[in-house]
Short mmCIF file of C-alpha atoms in Angstrom, two decimals:
data_model
loop_
_atom_site.label_atom_id
_atom_site.label_comp_id
_atom_site.label_asym_id
_atom_site.label_seq_id
_atom_site.Cartn_x
_atom_site.Cartn_y
_atom_site.Cartn_z
CA MET A 19 8.65 25.51 79.79
CA SER A 20 7.34 25.32 83.34
CA SER A 21 7.50 29.06 84.07
CA PRO A 22 4.34 31.14 84.65
CA LEU A 23 4.76 32.45 81.09
CA SER A 24 4.21 28.99 79.59
CA PRO A 25 0.68 29.77 78.31
CA LEU A 26 2.26 32.57 76.27
CA THR A 27 5.59 31.02 75.35
CA ALA A 28 4.29 27.61 74.24
CA PRO A 29 2.28 29.04 71.29
CA ILE A 30 5.26 31.20 70.30
CA ARG A 31 7.50 28.14 70.26
CA ARG A 32 5.03 26.29 68.06
CA TRP A 33 4.80 29.33 65.76
CA VAL A 34 8.57 29.45 65.28
CA LEU A 35 9.01 25.71 64.75
CA ASP A 36 6.14 25.64 62.24
CA ALA A 37 7.62 28.56 60.30
CA PHE A 38 11.22 27.36 60.52
CA PRO A 39 11.34 23.59 61.15
CA ARG A 40 14.51 22.29 62.71
CA GLY A 41 16.85 19.61 61.45
CA GLN A 42 16.33 20.19 57.73
CA SER A 43 19.69 21.76 56.90
CA GLY A 44 21.74 18.64 57.59
CA ILE A 45 24.31 20.75 59.44
CA ASP A 46 26.00 19.26 62.50
CA TYR A 47 26.16 22.13 64.98
CA ASP A 48 27.40 19.97 67.86
CA HIS A 49 30.72 18.58 66.58
CA PRO A 50 33.64 18.84 66.72
CA ALA A 51 33.86 20.12 70.27
CA GLY A 52 35.89 23.28 70.63
CA ASP A 53 35.51 24.38 66.98
CA PRO A 54 34.41 28.06 67.01
CA GLY A 55 33.48 28.20 63.36
CA TRP A 56 34.19 31.54 61.73
CA PHE A 57 33.22 33.71 64.69
CA GLY A 58 32.99 32.07 68.11
CA PRO A 59 31.55 33.05 71.49
CA ASP A 60 33.63 36.22 71.83
CA SER A 61 32.21 37.69 68.62
CA MET A 62 29.58 40.34 68.15
CA THR A 63 28.18 38.23 65.32
CA TRP A 64 27.13 35.45 67.72
CA ARG A 65 25.37 38.05 69.88
CA VAL A 66 23.59 40.00 67.15
CA HIS A 67 22.37 36.85 65.37
CA ALA A 68 21.09 35.12 68.50
CA GLU A 69 17.73 36.91 68.67
CA LEU A 70 15.13 35.40 66.31
CA PRO A 71 12.62 38.31 66.30
CA SER A 72 15.31 40.85 65.46
CA MET A 73 16.86 38.57 62.83
CA LEU A 74 13.52 37.93 61.12
CA ALA A 75 12.57 41.61 61.12
CA GLY A 76 16.10 42.55 60.05
CA GLY A 77 16.07 40.02 57.24
CA LEU A 78 12.78 41.35 55.91
CA CYS A 79 14.17 44.88 56.12
CA ALA A 80 17.12 43.68 54.03
CA LEU A 81 14.76 42.22 51.42
CA MET A 82 12.95 45.54 51.13
CA LEU A 83 16.26 47.29 50.57
CA GLN A 84 17.53 44.67 48.13
CA LEU A 85 14.55 44.92 45.78
CA LEU A 86 15.42 48.57 45.14
CA HIS A 87 18.57 47.53 43.23
CA PRO A 88 17.47 46.48 39.70
CA ARG A 89 20.46 44.24 38.93
CA ALA A 90 20.50 42.61 42.35
CA LEU A 91 16.76 42.00 42.07
CA ALA A 92 17.08 40.54 38.58
CA GLY A 93 18.94 37.47 39.80
CA VAL A 94 16.02 36.58 42.06
CA TYR A 95 13.35 37.67 39.58
CA ASP A 96 14.78 35.72 36.64
CA HIS A 97 16.29 32.68 38.32
CA SER A 98 14.09 31.67 41.25
CA ASN A 99 10.55 30.50 41.98
CA PHE A 100 9.96 33.19 44.60
CA ARG A 101 6.36 33.67 43.43
CA GLN A 102 5.47 30.05 44.20
CA ASP A 103 7.83 29.38 47.12
CA LEU A 104 8.84 32.56 48.89
CA VAL A 105 8.63 30.75 52.23
CA GLY A 106 11.13 28.17 50.98
CA ARG A 107 13.48 30.91 49.84
CA LEU A 108 13.23 32.64 53.22
CA ARG A 109 13.99 29.34 54.95
CA ARG A 110 17.05 28.70 52.77
CA THR A 111 18.39 32.18 53.39
CA THR A 112 17.79 31.77 57.13
CA ALA A 113 19.62 28.43 57.09
CA PHE A 114 22.62 29.98 55.31
CA VAL A 115 22.88 32.87 57.75
CA ALA A 116 22.49 30.55 60.74
CA GLY A 117 25.00 28.07 59.37
CA THR A 118 27.70 30.59 58.53
CA THR A 119 27.19 32.16 61.96
CA TYR A 120 27.08 29.15 64.29
CA ALA A 121 28.24 26.02 62.46
CA PRO A 122 31.75 24.59 62.88
CA THR A 123 34.40 25.54 60.34
CA ALA A 124 34.05 22.65 57.88
CA GLU A 125 30.29 23.10 57.69
CA VAL A 126 30.65 26.84 57.04
CA GLU A 127 33.12 26.20 54.24
CA LYS A 128 30.72 23.71 52.61
CA LEU A 129 27.88 26.24 52.78
CA VAL A 130 29.96 28.98 51.20
CA SER A 131 31.24 26.68 48.44
CA ARG A 132 27.69 25.59 47.62
CA VAL A 133 26.44 29.16 47.32
CA ARG A 134 29.42 30.13 45.16
CA ARG A 135 28.57 27.28 42.77
CA ILE A 136 24.95 28.44 42.57
CA HIS A 137 25.97 32.05 41.97
CA ALA A 138 28.29 31.02 39.11
CA ASN A 139 25.28 29.94 37.06
CA VAL A 140 23.12 33.04 37.59
CA ARG A 141 23.59 35.37 34.63
CA GLY A 142 21.36 37.69 32.64
CA SER A 143 20.65 41.29 31.74
CA VAL A 144 18.17 43.94 32.79
CA ASP A 145 17.50 47.03 30.68
CA GLY A 146 20.37 45.89 28.45
CA VAL A 147 22.83 45.87 31.36
CA PRO A 148 24.38 42.47 32.16
CA TYR A 149 24.35 41.10 35.68
CA ALA A 150 25.87 38.12 37.45
CA ALA A 151 25.12 36.84 40.93
CA ASP A 152 28.86 36.60 41.64
CA ASP A 153 29.48 40.24 40.70
CA PRO A 154 31.47 41.58 43.69
CA ALA A 155 29.45 44.81 43.78
CA LEU A 156 26.12 42.96 43.89
CA LEU A 157 27.40 40.59 46.57
CA THR A 158 28.42 43.62 48.62
CA TRP A 159 24.96 45.15 48.20
CA VAL A 160 23.22 42.01 49.41
CA HIS A 161 25.59 41.59 52.34
CA VAL A 162 25.48 45.19 53.55
CA THR A 163 21.69 45.34 53.44
CA GLU A 164 21.55 42.15 55.51
CA ALA A 165 24.15 43.27 58.03
CA TYR A 166 22.39 46.63 58.36
CA GLY A 167 19.01 44.95 58.88
CA PHE A 168 20.33 42.46 61.43
CA LEU A 169 22.13 45.12 63.46
CA GLN A 170 19.22 47.56 63.43
CA GLY A 171 16.83 44.73 64.28
CA PHE A 172 18.98 43.76 67.25
CA ARG A 173 19.10 47.36 68.43
CA ARG A 174 15.34 47.82 68.13
CA TYR A 175 14.12 44.41 69.35
CA GLY A 176 17.09 43.20 71.37
CA ARG A 177 19.30 45.72 73.14
CA ALA A 178 21.27 48.87 72.48
CA VAL A 179 24.66 48.40 70.81
CA PRO A 180 27.42 50.95 71.45
CA GLY A 181 29.00 52.42 68.34
CA PRO A 182 32.41 50.71 68.70
CA LEU A 183 30.70 47.32 69.04
CA ALA A 184 28.51 48.03 66.01
CA ASP A 185 31.72 48.72 64.08
CA ARG A 186 33.14 45.45 65.38
CA TYR A 187 30.06 43.60 64.11
CA TYR A 188 30.35 45.05 60.61
CA ASP A 189 34.07 44.30 60.54
CA GLU A 190 33.55 40.68 61.67
CA TYR A 191 30.59 39.78 59.54
CA ARG A 192 32.11 40.98 56.26
CA ARG A 193 34.13 37.76 56.33
CA VAL A 194 31.15 35.88 54.88
CA ALA A 195 30.63 38.40 52.09
CA GLU A 196 34.29 38.39 51.14
CA ALA A 197 34.34 34.58 51.10
CA LEU A 198 31.51 34.72 48.55
CA GLY A 199 33.47 37.18 46.43
CA ALA A 200 32.38 40.62 47.65
CA THR A 201 34.92 43.42 47.62
CA GLY A 202 35.11 46.83 49.26
CA VAL A 203 32.79 45.70 52.04
CA PRO A 204 32.18 48.48 54.59
CA ARG A 205 33.62 47.69 58.00
CA SER A 206 32.02 50.33 60.24
CA GLU A 207 28.75 52.22 60.68
CA ALA A 208 30.23 55.34 59.14
CA GLU A 209 31.42 53.36 56.12
CA VAL A 210 27.99 51.72 55.75
CA ASP A 211 26.23 55.10 55.80
CA ALA A 212 28.65 56.51 53.21
CA TRP A 213 28.32 53.39 51.07
CA PHE A 214 24.51 53.58 51.08
CA ALA A 215 24.73 57.21 49.94
CA LEU A 216 26.89 56.14 46.99
CA GLN A 217 24.39 53.45 45.96
CA GLN A 218 21.25 55.55 46.01
CA PRO A 219 21.51 57.01 42.47
CA GLN A 220 21.15 53.51 40.94
CA LEU A 221 18.23 52.42 43.14
CA ARG A 222 14.58 52.60 42.15
CA LEU A 223 11.14 51.19 42.85
CA ASP A 224 10.34 49.84 39.39
CA GLU A 225 7.66 47.46 38.13
CA ARG A 226 9.65 44.36 39.07
CA ALA A 227 10.36 45.69 42.54
CA ARG A 228 6.68 46.47 43.06
CA GLU A 229 5.77 42.91 42.06
CA VAL A 230 8.25 41.36 44.48
CA LEU A 231 7.09 43.69 47.24
CA GLN A 232 3.49 42.60 46.58
CA VAL A 233 4.50 38.93 46.81
CA LEU A 234 6.27 39.67 50.10
CA GLN A 235 3.24 41.50 51.45
CA SER A 236 0.94 38.58 50.62
CA VAL A 237 3.13 35.68 51.78
CA ARG A 238 1.44 33.24 54.17
CA LEU A 239 3.71 31.48 56.62
CA PRO A 240 2.54 27.99 57.70
CA VAL A 241 1.61 29.27 61.17
CA PRO A 242 -1.54 30.25 63.08
CA VAL A 243 -3.02 33.65 62.10
CA PRO A 244 -0.58 33.90 59.18
CA GLY A 245 -1.84 37.26 57.95
CA LEU A 246 -1.42 38.93 61.33
CA SER A 247 2.00 37.35 61.86
CA ARG A 248 3.15 38.55 58.44
CA ASP A 249 1.86 42.07 58.94
CA VAL A 250 3.50 42.44 62.35
CA PHE A 251 6.90 41.30 61.13
CA LEU A 252 6.73 43.27 57.88
CA GLY A 253 5.74 46.38 59.82
CA ALA A 254 8.51 45.78 62.35
CA ALA A 255 10.91 45.39 59.43
CA ALA A 256 9.73 48.59 57.75
CA ALA A 257 10.39 50.42 61.02
CA LEU A 258 14.09 49.58 60.58
CA LEU A 259 14.46 51.13 57.12
CA PRO A 260 16.63 54.22 56.77
CA PRO A 261 14.50 57.29 55.95
CA TRP A 262 15.69 57.49 52.34
CA ALA A 263 14.58 53.90 51.72
CA GLY A 264 11.18 54.52 53.27
CA GLU A 265 10.70 57.40 50.86
CA MET A 266 11.77 55.30 47.87
CA LEU A 267 9.34 52.56 48.94
CA GLU A 268 6.61 55.23 49.04
CA GLN A 269 5.74 54.77 52.68
CA GLY A 270 3.02 57.27 53.51
CA THR A 271 1.67 58.38 56.87
CA ARG A 272 -0.53 55.29 57.21
CA GLN A 273 2.35 52.90 56.51
CA ARG A 274 4.62 54.70 58.96
CA LEU A 275 1.97 54.53 61.68
CA GLN A 276 1.50 50.81 61.02
CA ALA A 277 5.26 50.28 61.19
CA ARG A 278 5.48 52.03 64.56
CA ALA A 279 2.57 49.97 65.91
CA SER A 280 4.19 46.74 64.70
CA MET A 281 7.48 47.83 66.23
CA ARG A 282 5.84 48.23 69.63
CA VAL A 283 4.14 44.83 69.33
CA LEU A 284 7.41 43.08 68.52
CA GLN A 285 9.29 44.93 71.23
CA GLY A 286 6.74 43.59 73.71
CA ALA A 287 6.87 40.07 72.29
CA ALA A 288 10.65 39.73 71.95
CA PRO A 289 11.25 38.68 75.60
CA LEU A 290 8.64 35.94 75.17
CA PHE A 291 10.51 34.62 72.13
CA ARG A 292 13.66 34.38 74.25
CA ARG A 293 11.81 32.43 76.93
CA ALA A 294 10.19 30.17 74.34
CA LEU A 295 13.43 29.29 72.52
CA PRO A 296 16.17 28.55 75.05
CA ASP A 297 17.57 25.73 72.89
CA GLY A 298 18.33 27.47 69.61
CA LEU A 299 21.46 27.30 67.50
CA ALA A 300 23.30 29.88 69.60
CA SER A 301 22.95 27.67 72.66
CA ARG A 302 24.11 24.59 70.71
CA ALA A 303 27.14 26.46 69.38
CA CYS A 304 27.99 27.64 72.89
CA ALA A 305 27.68 24.06 74.16
CA ARG A 306 30.07 22.93 71.41
CA MET A 307 32.54 25.48 72.76
CA GLY A 308 31.99 24.43 76.37
CA VAL A 309 30.47 27.75 77.51
CA GLY A 310 27.01 28.65 78.71
CA VAL A 311 24.75 30.61 76.39
CA GLY A 312 24.61 33.31 79.07
CA VAL A 313 28.02 34.47 77.85
CA LEU A 314 26.22 36.10 74.92
CA LYS A 315 24.44 38.46 77.31
CA VAL A 316 27.81 40.06 78.08
CA TRP A 317 29.63 42.16 75.51
CA PRO A 318 32.96 40.85 74.19
CA GLY A 319 35.66 41.66 76.68
CA GLY A 320 33.27 41.50 79.61
CA GLY A 321 31.48 44.82 79.17
CA ARG A 322 27.80 44.98 80.12
CA ASP A 323 24.97 47.21 79.03
CA ASP A 324 24.81 50.58 80.73
#
């Protein structure tokens, strides 16, 4: 933290550690040495998930997409305390994604087993139609929206990803969804686009979705200037939405302009986040594998950005 950027990076580091405190998951990311977990340092997944700004914006984009699916939303609406503890829910989701990405194999398997047990108890109905959190179709919906958000976030706030490597990411990361019980998970960008088109007839912005969106838009992270921080990241997330989703979420001209402004702010801030957080989970996972975190700046197989 001794670089000339320290006056800028130190507050960013405090912001991140206040919002997402470390050491609360109980996961051992450092042992055993040489265990790559489910992906490893030659994966696209380790690269795409290494950038916190793009992951946070991408995750919020995924939430906006997820609330458009009435049965997927019902599990959260009926079986969680999101109204009182949305920050806690965001932290738990972040911990699961981080753990399944970077933890050693045994830790990943424990995380997946725990979530499967939780899902088994989430049942209900919405508009007379039954739902279950372990329904393969709903698991696929949640996974694909997340993978889409993370990849688009990385492209917008990290670096450009060539099409074949984007396909590799989708193909790799579906392993987590399938372990949870998802089926028919798209494995390429073309398959994701086609899959989204198939889902659109059952999506809608209903009363429940509007309520959850309002809760999301009013959440206050435990950080300095929480309202500004929230608005920047929500706007940066909205900038990642596919056009059809923006229309369904009733984004008007004002909202689109705000999203573009937030996008530019986060694009400018992203390099400072990297400088402020050189010791994140990606670096610990690389250390466990005996490689420097710089390996993640190079594409799998040694290819570099154009």
